[in-house]
Amino acid sequence: MTTPHYIDGRWVEGQGSDCIVVHNPSDGLPFSELMAASTRQVDQAVAAARRALTGWKAVSANERANYLRGFAEQLGQRRDELIALQMRNNGKPRHEAEIDLDDAIATFAYYADLADQLPGKNRDVSLAAPGFTARTRLEPVGVVGLIVPWNFPLVTSAWKLAPALAAGCTVVLKPSEVTPLIEQAYGQIAEQLDLPAGVLNIVNGKAETGAALSSHSGLDKLSFTGSNGVGSQVMRAAASQCRPVTLELGGKSAIVVFDDCDVDQAVEWIVAGITWNAGQMCSATSRLLVQEGIADTLLPRLQEALEKLRVGNPLSEEVDMGPLTSQAQWLKVAGYFATAREEGLKCLAGGKPLDREGWFVSPTLYVDVPDNSRLWVEEIFGPVLCARRFGSEAEAIHQANDSRFGLVATVCSADLQRAERVADALEVGHVWINSVQAVFVETSWGGTKGSGIGRELGPWGLSGYLSVKHVTRCLG
Ligand code: NAD
């Protein structure tokens, strides 16, 4: 039993009623457990963040930047342990766990640099009207609640935590109950760096704890990453108090492959876009749109590539793809395999759970999927790819945009002018041309339509935690 909650600078045991059992998805066995935080402990965490706010706001931006650099450095020093934990609790292959850690480190380093630049943004405004001066002051939004999912826990929390702390906000973070251990590192690092008590608080728990936080009257803002269902509850709670909310939600993203592509290269991009993190990515490119002229060559090669992938336990084998992270997710994906059979979809690869211990499924490809199929329309969150053919560029754009989601897309073409044109026409937050899932801290993250509200990363990620104030003075 671990002591998982970090409240007001101290580690405390959970007083809630839920016992959270932490599993290794590669064998389905539990390896740790903890008691969730009670609603009272959520109150204590929010109160601690409120008490710490005045002091943290008064800490200079450069000093805050130094704390963030400390986070980056300490994450680096704990490299082996944090990679091993992600492999064990998420089922990530080693190279993916390494990339996650590097991403978190880069995020803290990047927002340290932006914090250093913050004082320079407090500038005088040039007014056309005579007789007045005005100046801009960027201030922290205040006490923020951060609720995150389990698929990239270290990264998603870093994307929220680093800009929030850089801005001068104080924070209550609620990790996912599926992966509650990895973010404890952030509390331990805060302790090591002597971050003032209450600036960062971590409460673990399930839906009840998340709801207690998202509906808490003591917050000034909530930033949520997770499913659309819970996102809309979080938004309702924010609406009832008229306070801002950032939502990073689901996706059903397209990868558009034109017939001038190198087939082997295209297959590599398609496979990565649906099997990275076992397809458990909001940004998975799970709808393949392939142009008529290349489809008959590409689809058999894609089938072969998916069937060749080494699927297994990342702790004991060299693998390309690990298990799904939770039993609930495994059951959900298995449910979609059953739906595909009921719908009579044509399966070229996979289409079933693997017959071994742990929560494994085969990388899966369905072809000629009708656009009213549930598998074409709904987010599955597993390595399940659905393919359709298209003729013209206009048809590809129409099919790609025909979704209630709008997170990302990939465009593959040797004709760069066309690729840029298609990228401009896609109704999403991020488009990759001839690459896949390349996320840089300097570019934004977030979606249009049902994929969310607001942007993370880049300067936009910091803006989400800043409030703009102007001071206007009459000279007369
Ligand atoms: P989820 O919505 O079930 O849970 C997310 C978090 O919300 C967890 O911490 C959970 O405990 C908490 N929660 C659950 N019920 C709550 C409630 N009633 N009130 C407040 N909090 C509550 O999502 P998940 O299964 O953990 O993650 C998968 C989903 O996250 C997918 O839909 C995926 O697309 C999305 N996601 C989006 C992004 C993005 O950047 N757009 C990134 C990663 C994941």
mmCIF file of C-alpha atoms in Angstrom, residues 1-235:
data_model
loop_
_atom_site.group_PDB
_atom_site.id
_atom_site.type_symbol
_atom_site.label_atom_id
_atom_site.label_comp_id
_atom_site.label_asym_id
_atom_site.label_seq_id
_atom_site.Cartn_x
_atom_site.Cartn_y
_atom_site.Cartn_z
ATOM 1 C CA MET A 1 0.000 0.000 0.000
ATOM 2 C CA THR A 2 1.620 3.282 -1.019
ATOM 3 C CA THR A 3 1.087 6.735 0.545
ATOM 4 C CA PRO A 4 -0.013 8.435 -2.605
ATOM 5 C CA HIS A 5 -1.395 11.885 -1.898
ATOM 6 C CA TYR A 6 0.765 14.992 -1.732
ATOM 7 C CA ILE A 7 -1.158 17.743 0.037
ATOM 8 C CA ASP A 8 0.286 20.982 1.390
ATOM 9 C CA GLY A 9 3.843 19.694 1.093
ATOM 10 C CA ARG A 10 3.226 16.397 2.942
ATOM 11 C CA TRP A 11 2.591 12.794 1.850
ATOM 12 C CA VAL A 12 -0.617 11.465 3.338
ATOM 13 C CA GLU A 13 -2.608 8.259 3.215
ATOM 14 C CA GLY A 14 -5.932 8.160 1.420
ATOM 15 C CA GLN A 15 -9.069 8.509 3.522
ATOM 16 C CA GLY A 16 -11.515 7.794 0.701
ATOM 17 C CA SER A 17 -13.558 4.625 0.291
ATOM 18 C CA ASP A 18 -12.144 3.413 -3.068
ATOM 19 C CA CYS A 19 -9.186 1.046 -3.099
ATOM 20 C CA ILE A 20 -7.197 1.537 -6.302
ATOM 21 C CA VAL A 21 -5.430 -1.580 -7.517
ATOM 22 C CA VAL A 22 -2.528 -1.024 -9.896
ATOM 23 C CA HIS A 23 -1.920 -3.718 -12.531
ATOM 24 C CA ASN A 24 0.752 -4.900 -14.892
ATOM 25 C CA PRO A 25 -1.205 -5.234 -18.167
ATOM 26 C CA SER A 26 1.331 -7.707 -19.579
ATOM 27 C CA ASP A 27 0.191 -10.414 -17.144
ATOM 28 C CA GLY A 28 -2.987 -8.840 -15.764
ATOM 29 C CA LEU A 29 -1.658 -9.158 -12.195
ATOM 30 C CA PRO A 30 -1.851 -6.462 -9.499
ATOM 31 C CA PHE A 31 1.419 -5.067 -8.125
ATOM 32 C CA SER A 32 0.390 -2.176 -5.899
ATOM 33 C CA GLU A 33 -2.647 -0.666 -4.248
ATOM 34 C CA LEU A 34 -3.655 2.562 -2.602
ATOM 35 C CA MET A 35 -6.657 4.158 -0.967
ATOM 36 C CA ALA A 36 -8.209 7.042 -2.898
ATOM 37 C CA ALA A 37 -8.337 10.550 -1.457
ATOM 38 C CA SER A 38 -11.570 11.503 0.281
ATOM 39 C CA THR A 39 -13.636 14.512 -0.712
ATOM 40 C CA ARG A 40 -12.331 16.187 2.447
ATOM 41 C CA GLN A 41 -8.757 15.619 1.262
ATOM 42 C CA VAL A 42 -9.642 17.216 -2.090
ATOM 43 C CA ASP A 43 -10.915 20.213 -0.064
ATOM 44 C CA GLN A 44 -7.630 20.271 1.864
ATOM 45 C CA ALA A 45 -5.611 20.189 -1.368
ATOM 46 C CA VAL A 46 -7.585 23.055 -2.916
ATOM 47 C CA ALA A 47 -7.319 25.052 0.337
ATOM 48 C CA ALA A 48 -3.544 24.475 0.423
ATOM 49 C CA ALA A 49 -3.244 25.645 -3.194
ATOM 50 C CA ARG A 50 -5.270 28.762 -2.341
ATOM 51 C CA ARG A 51 -3.053 29.582 0.667
ATOM 52 C CA ALA A 52 0.081 29.125 -1.430
ATOM 53 C CA LEU A 53 -1.110 31.300 -4.313
ATOM 54 C CA THR A 54 -0.141 34.753 -2.988
ATOM 55 C CA GLY A 55 3.379 33.631 -2.156
ATOM 56 C CA TRP A 56 3.895 31.762 -5.455
ATOM 57 C CA LYS A 57 2.641 34.727 -7.486
ATOM 58 C CA ALA A 58 5.202 36.881 -5.692
ATOM 59 C CA VAL A 59 8.079 34.530 -6.579
ATOM 60 C CA SER A 60 9.857 36.075 -9.570
ATOM 61 C CA ALA A 61 9.288 34.477 -12.964
ATOM 62 C CA ASN A 62 13.017 33.720 -13.156
ATOM 63 C CA GLU A 63 12.888 31.878 -9.871
ATOM 64 C CA ARG A 64 9.880 29.892 -11.064
ATOM 65 C CA ALA A 65 11.886 29.081 -14.189
ATOM 66 C CA ASN A 66 14.648 27.692 -11.977
ATOM 67 C CA TYR A 67 12.182 25.366 -10.248
ATOM 68 C CA LEU A 68 11.029 24.130 -13.661
ATOM 69 C CA ARG A 69 14.621 23.472 -14.689
ATOM 70 C CA GLY A 70 14.933 21.521 -11.449
ATOM 71 C CA PHE A 71 11.975 19.359 -12.493
ATOM 72 C CA ALA A 72 13.591 18.704 -15.885
ATOM 73 C CA GLU A 73 16.895 17.790 -14.258
ATOM 74 C CA GLN A 74 15.389 15.513 -11.607
ATOM 75 C CA LEU A 75 13.269 13.695 -14.189
ATOM 76 C CA GLY A 76 16.476 13.038 -16.104
ATOM 77 C CA GLN A 77 18.189 11.703 -12.978
ATOM 78 C CA ARG A 78 15.330 9.252 -12.378
ATOM 79 C CA ARG A 79 15.355 8.077 -15.978
ATOM 80 C CA ASP A 80 15.719 4.309 -15.476
ATOM 81 C CA GLU A 81 13.115 4.086 -12.725
ATOM 82 C CA LEU A 82 10.510 6.171 -14.591
ATOM 83 C CA ILE A 83 10.992 4.268 -17.841
ATOM 84 C CA ALA A 84 10.661 0.940 -16.012
ATOM 85 C CA LEU A 85 7.459 2.048 -14.258
ATOM 86 C CA GLN A 86 5.827 3.109 -17.515
ATOM 87 C CA MET A 87 6.765 -0.222 -19.094
ATOM 88 C CA ARG A 88 5.326 -2.071 -16.113
ATOM 89 C CA ASN A 89 2.122 -0.093 -15.507
ATOM 90 C CA ASN A 90 1.304 1.119 -19.054
ATOM 91 C CA GLY A 91 2.776 -1.786 -21.003
ATOM 92 C CA LYS A 92 4.812 0.609 -23.150
ATOM 93 C CA PRO A 93 7.723 -0.769 -25.192
ATOM 94 C CA ARG A 94 11.026 0.642 -23.911
ATOM 95 C CA HIS A 95 11.602 3.052 -26.804
ATOM 96 C CA GLU A 96 8.141 4.562 -26.300
ATOM 97 C CA ALA A 97 8.631 4.936 -22.538
ATOM 98 C CA GLU A 98 11.949 6.679 -23.272
ATOM 99 C CA ILE A 99 10.278 9.112 -25.668
ATOM 100 C CA ASP A 100 7.611 9.940 -23.058
ATOM 101 C CA LEU A 101 10.256 10.766 -20.479
ATOM 102 C CA ASP A 102 12.204 12.919 -22.952
ATOM 103 C CA ASP A 103 8.989 14.737 -23.848
ATOM 104 C CA ALA A 104 8.253 15.531 -20.182
ATOM 105 C CA ILE A 105 11.809 16.786 -19.659
ATOM 106 C CA ALA A 106 11.630 18.954 -22.803
ATOM 107 C CA THR A 107 8.294 20.400 -21.648
ATOM 108 C CA PHE A 108 9.670 21.569 -18.280
ATOM 109 C CA ALA A 109 12.790 22.988 -19.953
ATOM 110 C CA TYR A 110 10.709 24.812 -22.583
ATOM 111 C CA TYR A 111 8.326 26.433 -20.090
ATOM 112 C CA ALA A 112 11.306 27.428 -17.928
ATOM 113 C CA ASP A 113 12.502 29.476 -20.906
ATOM 114 C CA LEU A 114 9.047 30.977 -21.448
ATOM 115 C CA ALA A 115 8.810 31.872 -17.746
ATOM 116 C CA ASP A 116 12.105 33.747 -18.087
ATOM 117 C CA GLN A 117 10.563 35.792 -20.906
ATOM 118 C CA LEU A 118 7.347 36.619 -19.024
ATOM 119 C CA PRO A 119 8.485 39.901 -17.395
ATOM 120 C CA GLY A 120 9.283 41.257 -20.888
ATOM 121 C CA LYS A 121 5.651 40.740 -21.934
ATOM 122 C CA ASN A 122 4.449 43.277 -19.356
ATOM 123 C CA ARG A 123 4.823 46.199 -21.761
ATOM 124 C CA ASP A 124 3.369 49.643 -22.270
ATOM 125 C CA VAL A 125 0.587 49.766 -24.840
ATOM 126 C CA SER A 126 0.732 52.410 -27.513
ATOM 127 C CA LEU A 127 -2.609 54.252 -27.557
ATOM 128 C CA ALA A 128 -3.968 56.284 -30.485
ATOM 129 C CA ALA A 129 -5.960 58.485 -28.076
ATOM 130 C CA PRO A 130 -3.983 61.252 -26.317
ATOM 131 C CA GLY A 131 -4.009 61.843 -22.564
ATOM 132 C CA PHE A 132 -3.699 58.251 -21.354
ATOM 133 C CA THR A 133 -1.044 55.616 -20.790
ATOM 134 C CA ALA A 134 -1.751 51.929 -20.554
ATOM 135 C CA ARG A 135 0.316 48.904 -19.654
ATOM 136 C CA THR A 136 -0.245 45.168 -19.926
ATOM 137 C CA ARG A 137 0.216 42.862 -16.957
ATOM 138 C CA LEU A 138 0.053 39.091 -17.371
ATOM 139 C CA GLU A 139 -1.091 37.452 -14.159
ATOM 140 C CA PRO A 140 -1.642 33.829 -13.169
ATOM 141 C CA VAL A 141 -5.214 32.585 -13.502
ATOM 142 C CA GLY A 142 -5.040 31.354 -9.897
ATOM 143 C CA VAL A 143 -5.722 27.923 -8.413
ATOM 144 C CA VAL A 144 -6.083 25.326 -11.159
ATOM 145 C CA GLY A 145 -7.327 21.744 -11.108
ATOM 146 C CA LEU A 146 -5.649 19.346 -13.539
ATOM 147 C CA ILE A 147 -7.285 16.012 -14.390
ATOM 148 C CA VAL A 148 -5.464 13.580 -16.668
ATOM 149 C CA PRO A 149 -5.905 10.129 -18.272
ATOM 150 C CA TRP A 150 -3.671 7.054 -18.285
ATOM 151 C CA ASN A 151 -2.324 6.750 -21.825
ATOM 152 C CA PHE A 152 0.619 9.204 -21.554
ATOM 153 C CA PRO A 153 0.497 10.046 -17.832
ATOM 154 C CA LEU A 154 3.973 11.536 -17.430
ATOM 155 C CA VAL A 155 3.599 13.630 -20.581
ATOM 156 C CA THR A 156 0.009 14.824 -20.214
ATOM 157 C CA SER A 157 0.681 15.954 -16.652
ATOM 158 C CA ALA A 158 3.873 17.740 -17.741
ATOM 159 C CA TRP A 159 1.966 19.581 -20.496
ATOM 160 C CA LYS A 160 -0.337 21.034 -17.826
ATOM 161 C CA LEU A 161 1.914 21.274 -14.797
ATOM 162 C CA ALA A 162 4.882 23.043 -16.404
ATOM 163 C CA PRO A 163 2.952 25.971 -17.966
ATOM 164 C CA ALA A 164 0.694 26.309 -14.896
ATOM 165 C CA LEU A 165 3.701 26.623 -12.558
ATOM 166 C CA ALA A 166 5.516 28.883 -15.038
ATOM 167 C CA ALA A 167 2.522 31.227 -15.078
ATOM 168 C CA GLY A 168 2.456 31.425 -11.271
ATOM 169 C CA CYS A 169 -0.628 29.268 -10.731
ATOM 170 C CA THR A 170 -0.911 26.786 -7.889
ATOM 171 C CA VAL A 171 -2.139 23.343 -8.739
ATOM 172 C CA VAL A 172 -4.160 20.306 -7.668
ATOM 173 C CA LEU A 173 -3.362 17.388 -9.977
ATOM 174 C CA LYS A 174 -5.516 14.260 -10.195
ATOM 175 C CA PRO A 175 -3.820 11.411 -12.089
ATOM 176 C CA SER A 176 -5.744 8.501 -13.568
ATOM 177 C CA GLU A 177 -6.654 5.618 -11.275
ATOM 178 C CA VAL A 178 -5.201 3.255 -13.918
ATOM 179 C CA THR A 179 -1.693 4.752 -13.629
ATOM 180 C CA PRO A 180 -1.564 6.528 -10.254
ATOM 181 C CA LEU A 181 2.107 5.861 -9.436
ATOM 182 C CA ILE A 182 4.114 7.655 -12.109
ATOM 183 C CA GLU A 183 2.989 11.199 -11.248
ATOM 184 C CA GLN A 184 4.077 10.674 -7.659
ATOM 185 C CA ALA A 185 7.497 11.499 -9.077
ATOM 186 C CA TYR A 186 6.313 15.091 -9.560
ATOM 187 C CA GLY A 187 5.424 15.349 -5.844
ATOM 188 C CA GLN A 188 8.740 13.789 -4.833
ATOM 189 C CA ILE A 189 10.638 16.209 -7.063
ATOM 190 C CA ALA A 190 8.668 19.156 -5.649
ATOM 191 C CA GLU A 191 9.715 18.020 -2.183
ATOM 192 C CA GLN A 192 13.347 17.653 -3.218
ATOM 193 C CA LEU A 193 13.388 21.115 -4.792
ATOM 194 C CA ASP A 194 11.735 22.699 -1.728
ATOM 195 C CA LEU A 195 8.882 23.954 -3.850
ATOM 196 C CA PRO A 196 6.774 25.950 -1.366
ATOM 197 C CA ALA A 197 4.105 23.814 0.321
ATOM 198 C CA GLY A 198 0.741 23.897 -1.441
ATOM 199 C CA VAL A 199 2.051 25.027 -4.848
ATOM 200 C CA LEU A 200 1.698 21.470 -6.174
ATOM 201 C CA ASN A 201 -0.806 19.057 -4.664
ATOM 202 C CA ILE A 202 -1.576 15.555 -5.955
ATOM 203 C CA VAL A 203 -4.763 13.679 -5.098
ATOM 204 C CA ASN A 204 -5.407 10.211 -6.457
ATOM 205 C CA GLY A 205 -8.775 8.596 -6.980
ATOM 206 C CA LYS A 206 -11.430 7.464 -9.394
ATOM 207 C CA ALA A 207 -14.438 9.327 -10.840
ATOM 208 C CA GLU A 208 -15.645 10.462 -7.405
ATOM 209 C CA THR A 209 -12.357 12.224 -6.677
ATOM 210 C CA GLY A 210 -12.278 13.743 -10.173
ATOM 211 C CA ALA A 211 -15.835 15.032 -9.760
ATOM 212 C CA ALA A 212 -15.032 16.454 -6.307
ATOM 213 C CA LEU A 213 -12.147 18.372 -7.867
ATOM 214 C CA SER A 214 -13.857 19.502 -11.079
ATOM 215 C CA SER A 215 -16.907 20.811 -9.197
ATOM 216 C CA HIS A 216 -14.885 22.439 -6.398
ATOM 217 C CA SER A 217 -15.842 26.041 -5.779
ATOM 218 C CA GLY A 218 -12.276 26.894 -4.757
ATOM 219 C CA LEU A 219 -10.810 26.542 -8.262
ATOM 220 C CA ASP A 220 -10.239 29.377 -10.723
ATOM 221 C CA LYS A 221 -9.840 27.058 -13.722
ATOM 222 C CA LEU A 222 -9.900 23.400 -14.649
ATOM 223 C CA SER A 223 -7.844 21.719 -17.349
ATOM 224 C CA PHE A 224 -8.998 18.241 -18.324
ATOM 225 C CA THR A 225 -7.687 15.591 -20.677
ATOM 226 C CA GLY A 226 -9.798 12.500 -21.200
ATOM 227 C CA SER A 227 -12.910 11.105 -22.811
ATOM 228 C CA ASN A 228 -15.754 13.138 -24.296
ATOM 229 C CA GLY A 229 -18.254 11.661 -21.852
ATOM 230 C CA VAL A 230 -16.359 12.817 -18.778
ATOM 231 C CA GLY A 231 -15.263 16.018 -20.542
ATOM 232 C CA SER A 232 -18.856 17.105 -20.925
ATOM 233 C CA GLN A 233 -19.480 16.487 -17.194
ATOM 234 C CA VAL A 234 -16.394 18.535 -16.368
ATOM 235 C CA MET A 235 -17.615 21.317 -18.664
#
